Amino acid sequence: MSKHLVLQTDFGLQDGAVSTMYGVAYQVSDDIVVSDLTHGITPFNIFEGSFRLAQTIKYWQPGTVFVSVVDPGVGSDRLSIVAKLKTGHFVVTPDNGTITHLAELYGIEAVRIIDESIDRLPGSEKSATFHGRDIYVYNGARLASGQITFDEIGDILPVDRVVKLPLHLAGFNGDAIEGNIDITDVNFGSLWTNIPEEMWTNNFHATQGKQYRVRVYHQGRLQYEETLPYVKTFADVQPGESLIYINSVYTVALAVHTGNFVTAHNVGAGPDWSIDITPEN
């Protein structure tokens, strides 16, 4: 194990929930390093949490343990799991779709079920609504510190039985390249699609400097249509102008130079948002 424990939640930082999780982790072991991925996931948005894990995880060394708590079903009969990725990372999370993007991009080697009745913070038996503290960070810290091994965590859950959210993968339709808009670049309002750079350049043969017709849909209804240039970076257009570029996770994205594409065009991201792009003749 790397002794790194990385936390992601939709808790925000307005109260003591995240600090409480830190405290539990360090009660388990002061020989680990606890860090934050984010605590700004939109409340209850499992799809967003799934994406943020996939965006981040490869930049941490194998053996790192991630605790992800976006858990609208807390206290229900949904399972609590630890997933071991084929990359050697571990994710402690509810079995509610949180590892969807990780399964698609990196692969899941094995999954084990946490027994919530016994593998929990001592004294928390009467609590049913703070599993981030009582179940997930407690077991994540035990795993990161080496107090338990992955093989000692409960029963095996077959990988094909793990809950996964629908992913609308990129593809082609005639002369158009199509994909999903998975996420926004929160602070700057850019739209990040799931169209990989390799597909965009090697199969679609996109060329920097050329113009492309962009259509954005919500639940199949057209919300935005415009011709935009494909450029290397924001400064290749004038302030206030929109553009197509390759983002930091190497997928096709839309932005406004020193502006906010989401608010400027009243669009969003998630499994209900899709896009198609065609060359402008």
CSV table of C-alpha atoms in Angstrom, one decimal:
chain,number,residue,atom,x,y,z
A,1,MET,CA,0.0,0.0,0.0
A,2,SER,CA,1.1,3.6,-0.7
A,3,LYS,CA,-0.3,4.8,2.7
A,4,HIS,CA,-2.1,7.6,0.8
A,5,LEU,CA,-5.8,8.0,1.4
A,6,VAL,CA,-7.7,10.4,-1.0
A,7,LEU,CA,-11.2,11.6,-0.2
A,8,GLN,CA,-14.1,12.6,-2.5
A,9,THR,CA,-17.6,13.6,-1.3
A,10,ASP,CA,-20.6,15.8,-2.0
A,11,PHE,CA,-20.5,17.1,1.6
A,12,GLY,CA,-19.0,20.5,0.9
A,13,LEU,CA,-16.9,22.3,3.5
A,14,GLN,CA,-19.5,24.3,5.3
A,15,ASP,CA,-19.7,22.0,8.3
A,16,GLY,CA,-17.6,19.5,10.2
A,17,ALA,CA,-18.3,16.4,8.1
A,18,VAL,CA,-15.0,16.3,6.1
A,19,SER,CA,-12.9,17.1,9.2
A,20,THR,CA,-14.7,14.3,11.0
A,21,MET,CA,-13.6,11.9,8.3
A,22,TYR,CA,-10.0,13.1,8.6
A,23,GLY,CA,-10.2,12.5,12.4
A,24,VAL,CA,-11.4,9.0,12.0
A,25,ALA,CA,-8.7,8.2,9.4
A,26,TYR,CA,-6.0,9.5,11.8
A,27,GLN,CA,-7.5,7.6,14.7
A,28,VAL,CA,-7.0,4.5,12.7
A,29,SER,CA,-3.5,5.3,11.9
A,30,ASP,CA,-1.2,8.4,12.0
A,31,ASP,CA,1.1,6.6,9.6
A,32,ILE,CA,-1.0,7.6,6.5
A,33,VAL,CA,-1.4,10.8,4.5
A,34,VAL,CA,-5.0,12.0,3.9
A,35,SER,CA,-5.7,14.2,1.0
A,36,ASP,CA,-8.7,15.6,-0.8
A,37,LEU,CA,-9.8,14.9,-4.4
A,38,THR,CA,-12.9,17.2,-4.0
A,39,HIS,CA,-15.8,17.7,-1.7
A,40,GLY,CA,-17.6,19.8,-4.2
A,41,ILE,CA,-19.4,17.1,-6.1
A,42,THR,CA,-23.0,18.3,-6.9
A,43,PRO,CA,-25.1,16.7,-4.2
A,44,PHE,CA,-26.3,13.2,-5.1
A,45,ASN,CA,-24.7,13.4,-8.5
A,46,ILE,CA,-23.1,9.9,-8.8
A,47,PHE,CA,-22.2,10.3,-12.4
A,48,GLU,CA,-20.2,13.4,-11.6
A,49,GLY,CA,-18.4,11.6,-8.8
A,50,SER,CA,-17.6,8.7,-11.2
A,51,PHE,CA,-16.1,11.1,-13.7
A,52,ARG,CA,-13.9,12.9,-11.1
A,53,LEU,CA,-12.4,9.6,-9.9
A,54,ALA,CA,-11.5,8.7,-13.4
A,55,GLN,CA,-10.1,12.2,-14.1
A,56,THR,CA,-7.7,11.9,-11.1
A,57,ILE,CA,-6.8,8.4,-10.2
A,58,LYS,CA,-4.0,7.7,-12.7
A,59,TYR,CA,-2.0,10.6,-11.3
A,60,TRP,CA,-1.7,8.8,-7.9
A,61,GLN,CA,0.7,6.0,-7.4
A,62,PRO,CA,-0.6,2.4,-7.4
A,63,GLY,CA,-1.7,1.3,-3.9
A,64,THR,CA,-3.4,4.6,-3.2
A,65,VAL,CA,-6.8,4.2,-1.6
A,66,PHE,CA,-9.7,6.4,-2.7
A,67,VAL,CA,-12.8,6.9,-0.6
A,68,SER,CA,-15.7,8.3,-2.6
A,69,VAL,CA,-19.0,9.1,-0.9
A,70,VAL,CA,-21.8,10.3,-3.1
A,71,ASP,CA,-24.5,8.2,-1.4
A,72,PRO,CA,-28.1,9.2,-1.9
A,73,GLY,CA,-29.0,5.6,-0.8
A,74,VAL,CA,-27.2,5.8,2.5
A,75,GLY,CA,-28.8,3.4,5.1
A,76,SER,CA,-30.6,1.4,2.4
A,77,ASP,CA,-29.8,-2.1,1.2
A,78,ARG,CA,-27.3,-0.9,-1.3
A,79,LEU,CA,-23.9,-2.5,-0.8
A,80,SER,CA,-20.7,-1.0,0.4
A,81,ILE,CA,-17.7,-2.2,-1.5
A,82,VAL,CA,-13.9,-2.0,-2.1
A,83,ALA,CA,-12.9,-2.2,-5.7
A,84,LYS,CA,-9.4,-3.1,-6.8
A,85,LEU,CA,-8.5,-1.6,-10.2
A,86,LYS,CA,-6.3,-3.2,-12.7
A,87,THR,CA,-4.0,-0.2,-12.2
A,88,GLY,CA,-3.4,-1.3,-8.5
A,89,HIS,CA,-5.5,1.5,-7.0
A,90,PHE,CA,-8.4,0.9,-4.5
A,91,VAL,CA,-11.8,2.6,-4.2
A,92,VAL,CA,-14.0,2.4,-1.1
A,93,THR,CA,-17.5,3.5,-2.0
A,94,PRO,CA,-21.2,2.6,-2.2
A,95,ASP,CA,-22.1,0.2,-5.0
A,96,ASN,CA,-24.2,2.7,-6.8
A,97,GLY,CA,-22.4,3.4,-10.0
A,98,THR,CA,-19.4,5.4,-8.6
A,99,ILE,CA,-16.9,3.2,-10.4
A,100,THR,CA,-18.6,3.3,-13.8
A,101,HIS,CA,-15.9,5.5,-15.5
A,102,LEU,CA,-13.1,3.6,-13.8
A,103,ALA,CA,-14.4,0.3,-15.1
A,104,GLU,CA,-14.6,1.6,-18.6
A,105,LEU,CA,-11.2,3.3,-18.7
A,106,TYR,CA,-9.0,1.2,-16.5
A,107,GLY,CA,-10.8,-2.1,-15.6
A,108,ILE,CA,-11.8,-3.6,-12.3
A,109,GLU,CA,-9.7,-6.6,-11.1
A,110,ALA,CA,-11.9,-7.6,-8.1
A,111,VAL,CA,-14.5,-6.3,-5.7
A,112,ARG,CA,-15.2,-7.1,-2.1
A,113,ILE,CA,-18.3,-6.4,0.0
A,114,ILE,CA,-17.8,-4.5,3.3
A,115,ASP,CA,-19.9,-6.1,6.1
A,116,GLU,CA,-21.5,-2.9,7.5
A,117,SER,CA,-22.6,-4.7,10.7
A,118,ILE,CA,-19.1,-5.4,11.9
A,119,ASP,CA,-16.5,-3.6,9.8
A,120,ARG,CA,-17.3,-0.1,11.0
A,121,LEU,CA,-16.1,2.6,13.4
A,122,PRO,CA,-16.5,1.3,16.9
A,123,GLY,CA,-19.4,2.9,18.7
A,124,SER,CA,-21.2,3.8,15.5
A,125,GLU,CA,-23.6,0.9,15.4
A,126,LYS,CA,-26.7,3.1,15.9
A,127,SER,CA,-25.8,5.6,13.1
A,128,ALA,CA,-27.4,5.0,9.7
A,129,THR,CA,-26.8,8.2,7.8
A,130,PHE,CA,-23.0,9.0,8.0
A,131,HIS,CA,-21.4,6.0,6.4
A,132,GLY,CA,-18.6,8.3,5.0
A,133,ARG,CA,-17.4,8.5,8.6
A,134,ASP,CA,-18.6,5.1,10.0
A,135,ILE,CA,-17.9,2.7,7.1
A,136,TYR,CA,-15.9,4.2,4.2
A,137,VAL,CA,-13.1,6.3,5.7
A,138,TYR,CA,-12.7,3.9,8.5
A,139,ASN,CA,-12.1,0.9,6.2
A,140,GLY,CA,-10.2,3.0,3.7
A,141,ALA,CA,-7.7,4.0,6.5
A,142,ARG,CA,-7.4,0.4,7.7
A,143,LEU,CA,-6.6,-0.6,4.1
A,144,ALA,CA,-4.2,2.3,3.4
A,145,SER,CA,-2.3,1.7,6.6
A,146,GLY,CA,-1.9,-2.0,6.0
A,147,GLN,CA,-4.0,-3.0,9.0
A,148,ILE,CA,-6.1,-5.1,6.7
A,149,THR,CA,-5.4,-6.4,3.2
A,150,PHE,CA,-7.9,-6.3,0.3
A,151,ASP,CA,-8.4,-10.1,0.5
A,152,GLU,CA,-9.5,-9.8,4.2
A,153,ILE,CA,-12.4,-7.5,3.3
A,154,GLY,CA,-15.6,-9.4,3.3
A,155,ASP,CA,-17.1,-11.6,0.5
A,156,ILE,CA,-16.2,-11.4,-3.2
A,157,LEU,CA,-18.7,-9.5,-5.4
A,158,PRO,CA,-18.4,-10.7,-9.0
A,159,VAL,CA,-17.2,-7.8,-11.1
A,160,ASP,CA,-20.1,-8.2,-13.6
A,161,ARG,CA,-22.6,-7.6,-10.7
A,162,VAL,CA,-21.2,-4.2,-9.8
A,163,VAL,CA,-23.8,-1.4,-10.4
A,164,LYS,CA,-22.8,0.7,-13.4
A,165,LEU,CA,-24.4,3.8,-14.9
A,166,PRO,CA,-25.1,4.0,-18.6
A,167,LEU,CA,-22.3,5.5,-20.6
A,168,HIS,CA,-23.0,6.9,-24.1
A,169,LEU,CA,-19.7,6.3,-25.7
A,170,ALA,CA,-18.4,8.3,-28.7
A,171,GLY,CA,-19.0,7.1,-32.2
A,172,PHE,CA,-19.8,8.1,-35.8
A,173,ASN,CA,-23.1,8.8,-37.6
A,174,GLY,CA,-22.4,9.5,-41.3
A,175,ASP,CA,-20.1,12.5,-41.4
A,176,ALA,CA,-20.7,13.5,-37.8
A,177,ILE,CA,-18.8,12.5,-34.7
A,178,GLU,CA,-21.1,12.0,-31.7
A,179,GLY,CA,-20.6,11.8,-28.0
A,180,ASN,CA,-21.7,12.6,-24.5
A,181,ILE,CA,-21.0,15.8,-22.5
A,182,ASP,CA,-19.8,14.1,-19.3
A,183,ILE,CA,-18.8,17.1,-17.2
A,184,THR,CA,-18.1,20.8,-17.0
A,185,ASP,CA,-14.9,22.5,-16.0
A,186,VAL,CA,-16.6,23.9,-13.0
A,187,ASN,CA,-14.7,27.2,-12.4
A,188,PHE,CA,-14.6,28.2,-16.1
A,189,GLY,CA,-17.8,26.7,-17.6
A,190,SER,CA,-16.2,24.7,-20.3
A,191,LEU,CA,-18.0,21.5,-21.6
A,192,TRP,CA,-16.0,18.3,-21.6
A,193,THR,CA,-17.2,15.6,-24.0
A,194,ASN,CA,-16.2,11.9,-24.0
A,195,ILE,CA,-14.9,12.1,-27.5
A,196,PRO,CA,-11.2,11.0,-27.2
A,197,GLU,CA,-8.5,13.0,-28.9
A,198,GLU,CA,-7.4,9.9,-30.8
A,199,MET,CA,-10.8,9.4,-32.4
A,200,TRP,CA,-11.1,13.1,-33.1
A,201,THR,CA,-7.7,13.4,-34.9
A,202,ASN,CA,-7.0,9.9,-36.3
A,203,ASN,CA,-10.6,8.9,-37.3
A,204,PHE,CA,-12.5,12.1,-37.7
A,205,HIS,CA,-9.3,13.8,-39.1
A,206,ALA,CA,-10.0,17.1,-37.3
A,207,THR,CA,-7.5,19.8,-38.2
A,208,GLN,CA,-6.6,22.8,-36.1
A,209,GLY,CA,-7.7,26.0,-37.7
A,210,LYS,CA,-10.8,24.5,-39.5
A,211,GLN,CA,-14.4,25.3,-38.7
A,212,TYR,CA,-16.9,22.7,-37.4
A,213,ARG,CA,-20.6,22.7,-36.9
A,214,VAL,CA,-21.4,21.9,-33.2
A,215,ARG,CA,-24.9,20.8,-32.0
A,216,VAL,CA,-25.6,20.2,-28.3
A,217,TYR,CA,-28.7,18.3,-27.2
A,218,HIS,CA,-30.5,17.8,-23.9
A,219,GLN,CA,-32.5,14.6,-23.8
A,220,GLY,CA,-32.4,14.6,-27.6
A,221,ARG,CA,-33.6,18.2,-28.0
A,222,LEU,CA,-31.3,20.7,-29.7
A,223,GLN,CA,-30.1,23.3,-27.2
A,224,TYR,CA,-27.2,24.9,-29.1
A,225,GLU,CA,-26.0,25.1,-32.6
A,226,GLU,CA,-23.0,27.1,-33.9
A,227,THR,CA,-20.0,26.9,-36.2
A,228,LEU,CA,-16.8,27.0,-34.1
A,229,PRO,CA,-13.0,26.8,-34.8
A,230,TYR,CA,-10.9,24.0,-33.6
A,231,VAL,CA,-7.8,25.5,-32.0
A,232,LYS,CA,-4.9,24.6,-29.8
A,233,THR,CA,-5.7,26.9,-26.9
A,234,PHE,CA,-8.0,29.7,-25.7
A,235,ALA,CA,-5.8,32.6,-26.9
A,236,ASP,CA,-6.1,31.4,-30.5
A,237,VAL,CA,-9.5,33.2,-30.6
A,238,GLN,CA,-10.6,36.7,-29.4
A,239,PRO,CA,-11.9,37.2,-25.8
A,240,GLY,CA,-15.6,36.3,-25.7
A,241,GLU,CA,-15.4,33.9,-28.7
A,242,SER,CA,-16.2,30.2,-28.5
A,243,LEU,CA,-13.9,27.4,-29.5
A,244,ILE,CA,-13.2,23.7,-29.7
A,245,TYR,CA,-10.1,22.4,-28.1
A,246,ILE,CA,-8.6,19.3,-26.5
A,247,ASN,CA,-8.8,19.5,-22.7
A,248,SER,CA,-6.5,18.2,-19.9
A,249,VAL,CA,-8.0,14.7,-20.0
A,250,TYR,CA,-7.5,14.5,-23.7
A,251,THR,CA,-11.1,14.7,-24.9
A,252,VAL,CA,-12.9,17.3,-27.1
A,253,ALA,CA,-14.2,20.3,-25.2
A,254,LEU,CA,-16.0,23.6,-25.8
A,255,ALA,CA,-15.1,26.8,-24.2
A,256,VAL,CA,-15.4,30.6,-24.3
A,257,HIS,CA,-12.1,32.6,-24.2
A,258,THR,CA,-12.2,34.4,-20.8
A,259,GLY,CA,-15.9,33.5,-20.5
A,260,ASN,CA,-18.2,30.7,-19.4
A,261,PHE,CA,-19.7,28.4,-22.1
A,262,VAL,CA,-22.3,26.9,-19.8
A,263,THR,CA,-23.9,30.2,-18.7
A,264,ALA,CA,-23.4,31.9,-22.1
A,265,HIS,CA,-25.3,29.2,-23.9
A,266,ASN,CA,-27.6,27.7,-21.2
A,267,VAL,CA,-26.2,24.2,-21.6
A,268,GLY,CA,-25.0,21.6,-19.1
A,269,ALA,CA,-23.4,18.2,-18.7
A,270,GLY,CA,-24.3,14.7,-17.6
A,271,PRO,CA,-25.8,11.5,-19.1
A,272,ASP,CA,-28.7,13.6,-20.6
A,273,TRP,CA,-26.4,15.9,-22.6
A,274,SER,CA,-25.0,14.9,-26.0
A,275,ILE,CA,-23.2,16.5,-28.9
A,276,ASP,CA,-22.5,16.0,-32.5
A,277,ILE,CA,-19.9,17.7,-34.6
A,278,THR,CA,-19.6,17.9,-38.4
A,279,PRO,CA,-17.1,19.6,-40.7
A,280,GLU,CA,-18.2,22.9,-42.0
A,281,ASN,CA,-17.9,23.0,-45.8
